[in-house]
Coordinates of C-alpha atoms and ligand atoms in Angstrom, one line a residue:
M1 CA 97.3 108.7 107.6
V2 CA 97.2 105.2 106.0
G3 CA 95.6 105.1 102.5
E4 CA 93.6 102.3 100.9
F5 CA 95.6 99.1 100.5
K6 CA 96.1 98.0 96.8
P7 CA 97.6 94.5 96.4
G8 CA 100.5 94.7 94.0
L9 CA 100.3 98.5 94.3
E10 CA 98.0 98.3 91.2
G11 CA 97.2 101.7 89.9
V12 CA 99.1 103.5 92.7
P13 CA 101.4 106.2 91.2
A14 CA 104.9 105.8 92.8
A15 CA 106.8 108.4 90.9
L16 CA 106.7 111.2 88.4
S17 CA 108.6 110.1 85.3
S18 CA 109.2 111.4 81.7
I19 CA 110.9 108.3 80.4
S20 CA 108.2 106.2 78.9
Y21 CA 104.5 106.2 78.3
V22 CA 102.0 103.4 78.0
D23 CA 98.4 103.5 76.9
G24 CA 97.2 100.0 77.7
R25 CA 93.8 100.5 76.1
E26 CA 95.1 101.8 72.8
G27 CA 98.2 99.6 72.8
I28 CA 100.6 102.5 72.6
L29 CA 104.2 102.6 74.0
E30 CA 106.4 105.6 73.6
Y31 CA 110.0 106.2 74.8
R32 CA 110.5 110.0 75.6
G33 CA 107.4 110.6 73.5
I34 CA 108.5 108.6 70.4
R35 CA 106.4 105.6 69.4
I36 CA 108.0 102.2 69.7
E37 CA 107.1 101.4 66.1
E38 CA 109.2 104.4 64.9
L39 CA 112.2 103.4 67.1
A40 CA 112.0 99.8 66.0
K41 CA 112.1 100.9 62.4
Y42 CA 114.6 103.7 62.4
S43 CA 116.7 103.6 65.6
T44 CA 119.3 101.3 67.0
F45 CA 119.5 99.9 70.5
L46 CA 122.3 102.2 71.6
E47 CA 120.7 105.3 70.1
T48 CA 117.5 104.4 72.0
A49 CA 119.5 103.8 75.2
Y50 CA 121.0 107.3 74.8
L51 CA 117.5 108.7 74.2
L52 CA 116.1 107.0 77.3
I53 CA 119.0 107.9 79.6
W54 CA 119.7 111.5 78.5
G55 CA 116.1 112.3 77.3
V56 CA 117.0 113.4 73.8
L57 CA 118.1 111.8 70.6
P58 CA 121.8 112.2 70.2
T59 CA 123.4 114.1 67.3
Q60 CA 125.6 112.1 64.9
E61 CA 128.8 113.1 66.9
E62 CA 127.2 112.4 70.3
L63 CA 126.1 108.9 69.1
A64 CA 129.5 108.1 67.6
A65 CA 131.2 109.2 70.8
F66 CA 128.8 107.1 72.9
E67 CA 129.2 104.0 70.7
H68 CA 133.0 104.5 70.8
E69 CA 133.1 104.6 74.6
I70 CA 130.9 101.5 74.9
R71 CA 133.1 99.6 72.4
Y72 CA 136.1 100.6 74.5
H73 CA 134.6 99.3 77.8
R74 CA 133.2 96.0 76.5
R75 CA 136.0 93.9 78.0
I76 CA 135.6 92.5 81.5
K77 CA 138.4 92.0 84.0
Y78 CA 140.0 88.6 84.1
R79 CA 139.1 88.3 87.8
I80 CA 135.4 88.6 86.9
R81 CA 135.9 85.9 84.3
D82 CA 137.7 83.8 86.9
M83 CA 134.9 84.4 89.4
M84 CA 132.4 83.2 86.8
K85 CA 134.4 80.0 86.2
C86 CA 133.6 79.1 89.8
F87 CA 129.9 79.3 89.2
P88 CA 128.2 75.9 88.8
E89 CA 127.4 75.2 85.1
S90 CA 123.9 74.1 86.2
G91 CA 123.2 77.6 87.7
H92 CA 120.7 79.7 85.9
P93 CA 122.4 82.4 83.7
M94 CA 120.2 85.1 85.4
D95 CA 121.8 84.2 88.7
A96 CA 125.2 84.3 87.1
L97 CA 124.4 87.7 85.7
Q98 CA 123.0 89.1 89.0
A99 CA 126.2 88.0 90.8
S100 CA 128.5 89.4 88.1
A101 CA 126.6 92.7 87.9
A102 CA 126.9 93.0 91.7
A103 CA 130.7 92.1 91.5
L104 CA 131.3 95.1 89.2
G105 CA 130.7 97.2 92.2
L106 CA 133.8 95.7 93.8
F107 CA 135.9 96.8 90.9
Y108 CA 134.4 100.3 90.3
S109 CA 133.6 101.1 93.9
R110 CA 134.1 104.9 93.9
R111 CA 130.6 106.4 94.3
D112 CA 130.2 110.0 93.1
L113 CA 126.5 110.4 92.4
Q114 CA 126.7 114.2 92.0
N115 CA 129.3 114.0 89.2
P116 CA 127.9 113.7 85.6
E117 CA 131.1 112.1 84.5
Y118 CA 130.7 109.3 87.1
I119 CA 127.1 108.8 86.0
R120 CA 128.2 108.6 82.3
G121 CA 131.0 106.2 83.2
A122 CA 128.7 103.9 85.1
V123 CA 126.1 104.0 82.3
V124 CA 128.8 103.1 79.7
R125 CA 130.3 100.4 81.8
L126 CA 127.0 98.7 82.5
L127 CA 125.7 98.8 78.9
A128 CA 129.1 97.7 77.7
K129 CA 129.9 94.9 80.1
I130 CA 126.5 93.2 80.8
P131 CA 126.4 91.5 77.3
T132 CA 130.0 90.4 77.7
M133 CA 129.2 88.8 81.0
V134 CA 126.1 87.0 79.7
A135 CA 128.1 85.6 76.7
A136 CA 131.1 84.7 79.0
F137 CA 128.9 82.6 81.3
Q138 CA 127.4 80.8 78.3
L139 CA 130.9 79.8 77.0
I140 CA 132.3 79.0 80.4
R141 CA 129.4 76.7 81.3
K142 CA 130.0 74.8 78.1
G143 CA 133.6 74.4 79.3
N144 CA 135.1 76.9 76.9
D145 CA 137.0 80.1 77.4
P146 CA 135.1 83.3 76.8
V147 CA 135.9 85.1 73.6
S148 CA 137.0 88.7 73.5
P149 CA 134.6 91.3 72.1
R150 CA 135.3 92.3 68.4
D151 CA 135.8 96.0 67.9
D152 CA 134.8 95.8 64.3
L153 CA 131.3 94.6 65.2
D154 CA 128.4 96.8 66.5
Y155 CA 126.7 96.2 69.8
S156 CA 124.3 93.5 68.7
A157 CA 126.4 91.7 66.2
N158 CA 129.2 91.6 68.7
F159 CA 127.0 90.0 71.3
L160 CA 125.8 87.3 68.9
Y161 CA 129.4 86.7 67.9
M162 CA 130.6 86.4 71.6
L163 CA 127.8 83.9 72.2
S164 CA 128.4 81.6 69.2
E165 CA 131.9 82.5 68.2
K166 CA 130.6 83.1 64.6
E167 CA 129.9 86.4 62.9
P168 CA 126.1 86.7 62.7
D169 CA 124.1 87.1 59.5
P170 CA 123.3 90.9 59.1
L171 CA 119.5 90.2 59.2
A172 CA 119.9 88.2 62.5
A173 CA 122.0 91.0 64.0
R174 CA 119.5 93.7 63.0
V175 CA 116.5 91.7 64.2
F176 CA 118.3 91.1 67.5
D177 CA 119.0 94.8 67.8
I178 CA 115.3 95.6 67.3
C179 CA 114.5 93.1 70.1
L180 CA 116.8 95.0 72.4
T181 CA 115.1 98.3 71.5
L182 CA 111.7 96.8 72.1
H183 CA 112.6 95.6 75.6
A184 CA 114.6 98.6 76.7
E185 CA 112.0 100.3 78.9
H186 CA 108.5 99.9 80.1
T187 CA 107.5 102.4 82.8
I188 CA 107.4 101.2 86.4
N189 CA 107.3 97.4 86.2
A190 CA 108.5 95.2 89.0
S191 CA 112.2 95.2 88.1
T192 CA 112.3 99.0 87.4
F193 CA 110.6 99.7 90.7
S194 CA 113.1 97.4 92.4
A195 CA 115.9 99.5 90.7
M196 CA 114.3 102.7 91.8
V197 CA 113.9 101.6 95.4
T198 CA 117.6 100.5 95.5
A199 CA 118.7 103.7 93.8
S200 CA 116.7 105.8 96.3
T201 CA 119.1 104.6 99.1
L202 CA 122.0 106.3 97.1
T203 CA 123.8 103.0 96.8
D204 CA 126.1 102.3 93.8
P205 CA 124.6 101.7 90.3
Y206 CA 126.0 98.2 90.1
A207 CA 123.8 97.3 93.2
V208 CA 120.9 99.0 91.5
I209 CA 121.2 96.9 88.4
A210 CA 121.9 93.7 90.4
S211 CA 118.7 94.1 92.3
A212 CA 116.7 94.8 89.1
V213 CA 118.2 91.7 87.5
G214 CA 117.1 89.6 90.5
T215 CA 113.6 90.9 90.1
L216 CA 113.4 90.5 86.4
G217 CA 114.1 86.7 86.7
G218 CA 110.7 85.7 88.0
P219 CA 108.2 83.8 85.8
L220 CA 105.6 86.5 86.2
H221 CA 108.0 89.1 84.8
G222 CA 111.0 88.6 82.4
G223 CA 111.1 84.9 83.1
A224 CA 107.9 84.4 81.1
N225 CA 109.7 84.3 77.7
E226 CA 111.4 81.1 78.7
E227 CA 108.2 79.6 80.0
V228 CA 106.5 80.3 76.7
I229 CA 108.9 78.0 74.9
T230 CA 108.5 75.3 77.6
M231 CA 104.7 75.6 77.1
L232 CA 104.9 75.4 73.3
E233 CA 107.1 72.3 73.7
E234 CA 104.5 70.8 76.1
I235 CA 101.7 71.5 73.7
G236 CA 103.7 69.8 70.9
S237 CA 101.3 70.2 68.0
V238 CA 98.5 72.5 66.7
E239 CA 95.9 69.7 67.4
N240 CA 96.7 69.7 71.1
V241 CA 96.0 73.4 71.5
P242 CA 92.3 73.2 72.4
A243 CA 92.9 70.5 75.0
Y244 CA 95.9 72.4 76.5
L245 CA 93.8 75.6 76.8
E246 CA 90.9 73.7 78.3
K247 CA 93.1 72.3 81.0
C248 CA 94.6 75.7 81.8
L249 CA 91.1 77.2 82.1
Q250 CA 89.9 74.4 84.3
T251 CA 92.9 74.5 86.6
K252 CA 92.9 78.3 86.5
S253 CA 96.6 78.3 85.5
K254 CA 98.1 81.2 83.6
I255 CA 98.9 80.8 80.0
M256 CA 102.4 82.1 79.6
G257 CA 103.0 85.1 77.4
F258 CA 99.4 86.3 77.8
G259 CA 98.0 89.1 79.9
H260 CA 99.5 92.3 81.2
R261 CA 98.9 94.5 84.2
V262 CA 98.7 97.5 81.8
Y263 CA 97.8 96.4 78.3
K264 CA 94.2 95.3 77.7
V265 CA 94.8 94.9 74.0
K266 CA 97.7 93.1 72.1
D267 CA 101.0 94.5 73.3
P268 CA 102.4 96.6 70.5
R269 CA 105.8 94.9 71.0
A270 CA 104.3 91.5 70.4
T271 CA 103.0 92.7 67.0
I272 CA 106.5 93.9 66.0
L273 CA 108.1 90.8 67.3
Q274 CA 105.7 88.6 65.4
Q275 CA 106.7 90.5 62.2
L276 CA 110.4 90.0 63.0
A277 CA 109.8 86.3 63.6
E278 CA 108.2 86.1 60.2
Q279 CA 111.2 87.9 58.6
L280 CA 113.5 85.4 60.1
F281 CA 111.4 82.4 59.1
E282 CA 111.4 83.7 55.5
K283 CA 115.1 83.7 55.4
F284 CA 116.1 80.8 57.6
G285 CA 113.1 78.5 57.5
R286 CA 109.9 78.4 59.5
D287 CA 109.8 77.3 63.2
E288 CA 107.5 74.4 64.0
Y289 CA 106.4 76.1 67.1
Y290 CA 105.1 79.2 65.2
D291 CA 102.0 77.4 64.0
I292 CA 101.3 76.3 67.6
A293 CA 101.8 79.9 68.8
I294 CA 99.4 81.2 66.2
A295 CA 96.7 78.6 67.0
L296 CA 97.1 79.3 70.7
E297 CA 96.8 83.1 70.2
K298 CA 93.6 82.5 68.3
A299 CA 92.1 80.2 70.9
V300 CA 93.1 82.4 73.8
E301 CA 91.6 85.4 72.1
A302 CA 88.3 83.6 71.7
E303 CA 88.2 82.4 75.3
L304 CA 89.8 85.3 77.2
G305 CA 90.0 88.2 74.8
H306 CA 86.9 89.7 76.4
K307 CA 88.8 89.9 79.8
G308 CA 91.6 91.9 78.1
I309 CA 94.0 88.9 77.9
H310 CA 96.1 89.2 74.8
P311 CA 99.7 88.3 73.8
N312 CA 102.3 90.3 75.7
V313 CA 106.0 91.0 74.7
D314 CA 107.1 87.6 75.9
F315 CA 104.9 85.6 73.6
Y316 CA 106.8 86.0 70.4
S317 CA 110.2 87.1 71.6
G318 CA 111.1 83.5 72.5
L319 CA 110.4 82.4 69.0
V320 CA 112.7 85.1 67.6
Y321 CA 115.5 84.1 69.9
R322 CA 115.0 80.4 69.2
K323 CA 115.4 81.1 65.5
L324 CA 118.6 83.0 66.2
G325 CA 119.9 79.8 67.9
I326 CA 119.9 81.3 71.4
P327 CA 119.4 78.8 74.2
T328 CA 116.1 79.2 76.1
D329 CA 117.6 80.0 79.5
L330 CA 119.4 83.0 77.9
F331 CA 116.2 84.7 76.9
T332 CA 115.8 86.4 80.3
P333 CA 119.4 87.6 80.5
I334 CA 118.9 89.1 77.0
F335 CA 115.9 90.9 78.3
A336 CA 118.2 92.2 81.1
I337 CA 120.8 93.3 78.6
S338 CA 118.2 95.5 77.0
R339 CA 116.4 96.7 80.1
V340 CA 119.6 97.9 81.6
A341 CA 119.0 101.0 79.5
G342 CA 115.6 101.6 81.1
W343 CA 116.9 100.8 84.6
L344 CA 119.7 103.3 84.2
A345 CA 117.3 106.0 82.9
H346 CA 115.2 105.5 86.0
W347 CA 118.3 105.5 88.2
K348 CA 119.4 108.9 86.8
E349 CA 115.8 110.3 87.1
Q350 CA 115.6 109.0 90.7
L351 CA 118.9 110.7 91.6
A352 CA 117.8 114.0 90.1
E353 CA 114.9 114.3 92.7
N354 CA 115.6 111.6 95.3
R355 CA 113.5 110.7 98.2
I356 CA 114.1 107.3 99.8
Y357 CA 111.2 104.9 99.2
R358 CA 109.6 104.0 102.5
P359 CA 105.9 103.0 102.1
T360 CA 103.8 102.0 104.9
Q361 CA 101.9 98.8 105.8
I362 CA 98.7 97.8 107.4
Y363 CA 99.7 95.6 110.3
T364 CA 97.5 92.4 110.7
G365 CA 99.4 90.6 113.4
Q366 CA 99.0 90.2 117.2
R367 CA 99.9 92.9 119.7
N368 CA 101.3 92.5 123.1
A369 CA 101.7 88.7 122.7
P370 CA 103.3 86.9 125.6
Y371 CA 106.8 85.4 125.3
I372 CA 106.4 81.7 126.2
E373 CA 109.6 80.1 127.4
I374 CA 110.8 77.4 125.1
D375 CA 110.3 74.5 127.5
K376 CA 106.8 75.5 128.1
R377 CA 105.7 75.9 124.5
T378 CA 103.3 73.4 123.1
A379 CA 102.1 72.6 119.5
A380 CA 98.7 74.1 120.5
D381 CA 100.4 77.4 121.4
T382 CA 102.0 77.5 117.9
E383 CA 98.7 76.6 116.3
A384 CA 97.0 79.4 118.2
L385 CA 99.6 81.9 117.1
I386 CA 99.3 80.7 113.5
A387 CA 95.5 81.1 113.7
A388 CA 95.9 84.6 115.1
G389 CA 98.1 85.4 112.1
A390 CA 101.2 86.1 114.2
A391 CA 103.3 83.4 112.6
S392 CA 102.3 84.1 109.0
Ligands
CMC1 N1 96.3 83.2 81.4 C1 95.0 83.0 81.9 N2 94.4 83.9 82.6 C2 95.0 85.1 82.9 C3 96.3 85.3 82.4 C4 96.9 84.4 81.6 N3 98.2 84.5 81.2 N4 96.7 86.6 82.8 C5 95.6 87.0 83.6 N5 94.6 86.1 83.6 C6 93.3 86.3 84.2 C7 93.5 85.9 85.7 O1 93.3 84.6 86.0 C8 92.4 86.8 86.3 O2 91.2 86.2 86.1 P1 89.9 86.4 87.2 O3 89.7 87.9 87.2 O4 88.9 85.6 86.6 O5 90.5 85.9 88.5 C9 92.5 88.1 85.5 O6 93.0 87.7 84.2 C10 93.4 89.2 86.0 O7 94.7 88.5 86.2 P2 95.8 89.0 87.3 O8 96.8 87.9 87.5 O9 95.1 89.5 88.5 O10 96.4 90.2 86.5 P3 97.7 90.9 86.9 O11 97.6 92.3 86.3 O12 98.0 90.8 88.3 O13 98.8 90.1 86.2 C11 100.4 89.2 84.8 C12 99.5 90.4 85.0 C13 101.3 89.5 83.6 C14 101.2 88.8 86.0 C15 99.5 88.0 84.4 O14 98.8 88.3 83.2 C16 100.3 86.7 84.1 O15 100.7 86.0 85.1 N6 100.6 86.4 82.8 C17 101.4 85.2 82.5 C18 102.9 85.5 82.7 C19 103.4 86.4 81.7 O16 103.3 86.2 80.5 N7 104.2 87.4 82.2 C20 104.9 88.4 81.3 C21 104.3 89.7 81.6 S1 104.7 90.9 80.3 C22 106.4 91.2 80.5 C23 106.9 91.5 81.8 O17 106.3 92.1 82.7 O18 108.1 91.1 82.1

C-alpha cells in the first residue's frame, strides 16, 4: 500500500534512534539525553564524539585511550597527499574532502562490519584523518606542503595549527572545539539520512562518510554558513539591512542562516555561537559584520518571526570562523569534521538493526508509450511527451 506523499519526507519517521533529540518549539537539543548547553560548557569535542558513537560518556581512562588512538592515526598516507596535489586549486574544499574521504576506502578496504574492533578502527581513522585532509588541501592549494600533525596539541588546537602553521591562542582553540561539539549531531537531517541510506547497503564506512560529505555541501544544508558571509558582504553596512531584507521579501528569496525544518524558535546552537563570537570579539577585536548580523536578525524577527523563521546554527558560526582567520570556503568542511561524529553514530546504530532503505514512489509518467524510431521523431512528438510528463 502506498502512503501519503510528503515532499522532502517532512514529518515522516524514517528510523528509530537514541542518538539525539530536538524539540523545535522549545529550542532544545540533546545528545544522548544531555543538553547541548551542558556539553558546550563542560565537554570536549572528542568526549562528545565518544558519547554520540558509544552512547555513554567515557571514563577518564576510556577517554584517554580514545584520544591517544586518534592522535596516533592523525597522519595521512603520502599517496593521499599526492592524490590531493593533483586536485585543481580552484576546486571547492568540500569536493576535495569528499574525494579524499572516499579514497580512504582504497587504503583500508577490509570490511568486517560485525567486528567491534573494525568499527572502532574505522571510527578512529575517520575522526583522526578528516581534519588532516581538510588542512592538507588548504596548504596544497596555496602551493605549500601540508604540515604534519603535532602530537603535543589536542584535537582542535592541532587542526588550527595544521591550517595556519601557527600554534593557536588557547581561547581560539577552545572556542573552535565548542563549535565542533555544537555541530556534531542533529537527528536525521539530509546528510545523516544520506549516510544512513549508504550504510544500509552494508558498504564500507568511508563510502558512508563520502556520501554524507557530498550531501552536506549544498547551500540549503551545511553550505549555508558560507552563504551567510557572502550575504553580509553584499549587505555591506547596517544602513543597507532594511533595503536588503525588502528585496529578499519581494523576490521571495531565502535569507541565509535563517529558518529550519525543525526549529520554530531561535536555534539553541545559534545562541551559544553568538556568545562565543562575542568572547572572541572581546579578546581579538570586533568584527565589522557582527553589527550587520545583529541588525539583520532584528529585522528578520520583525518581518518573519511570526512564521517561525529565526537564526539557525549557520548564522553565527561563520562569524566565529572568520574571527579565527579561517577562509570562508572551509566553513562547510569544518562542519563536516564535526558531523563525522554524528554520521558515525548513525552508521553504528544502522548496522545494529539494519534494513536496506528502499522507499517507494508515486509514478506520474506515461504507461505503454510507443517507441518512435529516431528518423521518424519530430519536435512535436518530444513536446507531446514533455507535456505528458514522460520526459521530466
Ligand atoms: N528566508 C526567508 N523565508 C524563509 C526562510 C528564509 N531563510 N526559510 C523559510 N522561509 C519561508 C519560506 O519562504 C516559506 O514561506 P511560505 O510558507 O510563505 O512559502 C516558509 O518559510 C517555509 O519554508 P520552507 O522552505 O518550506 O521550509 P523548509 O523546512 O523546507 O526549509 C530550510 C528549511 C532550512 C531549507 C530553509 O529555511 C532555508 O532554505 N533556509 C536558508 C538556508 C539555510 O540557512 N540553511 C541552513 C539550515 S540549518 C543547518 C543545516 O541544516 O545544515
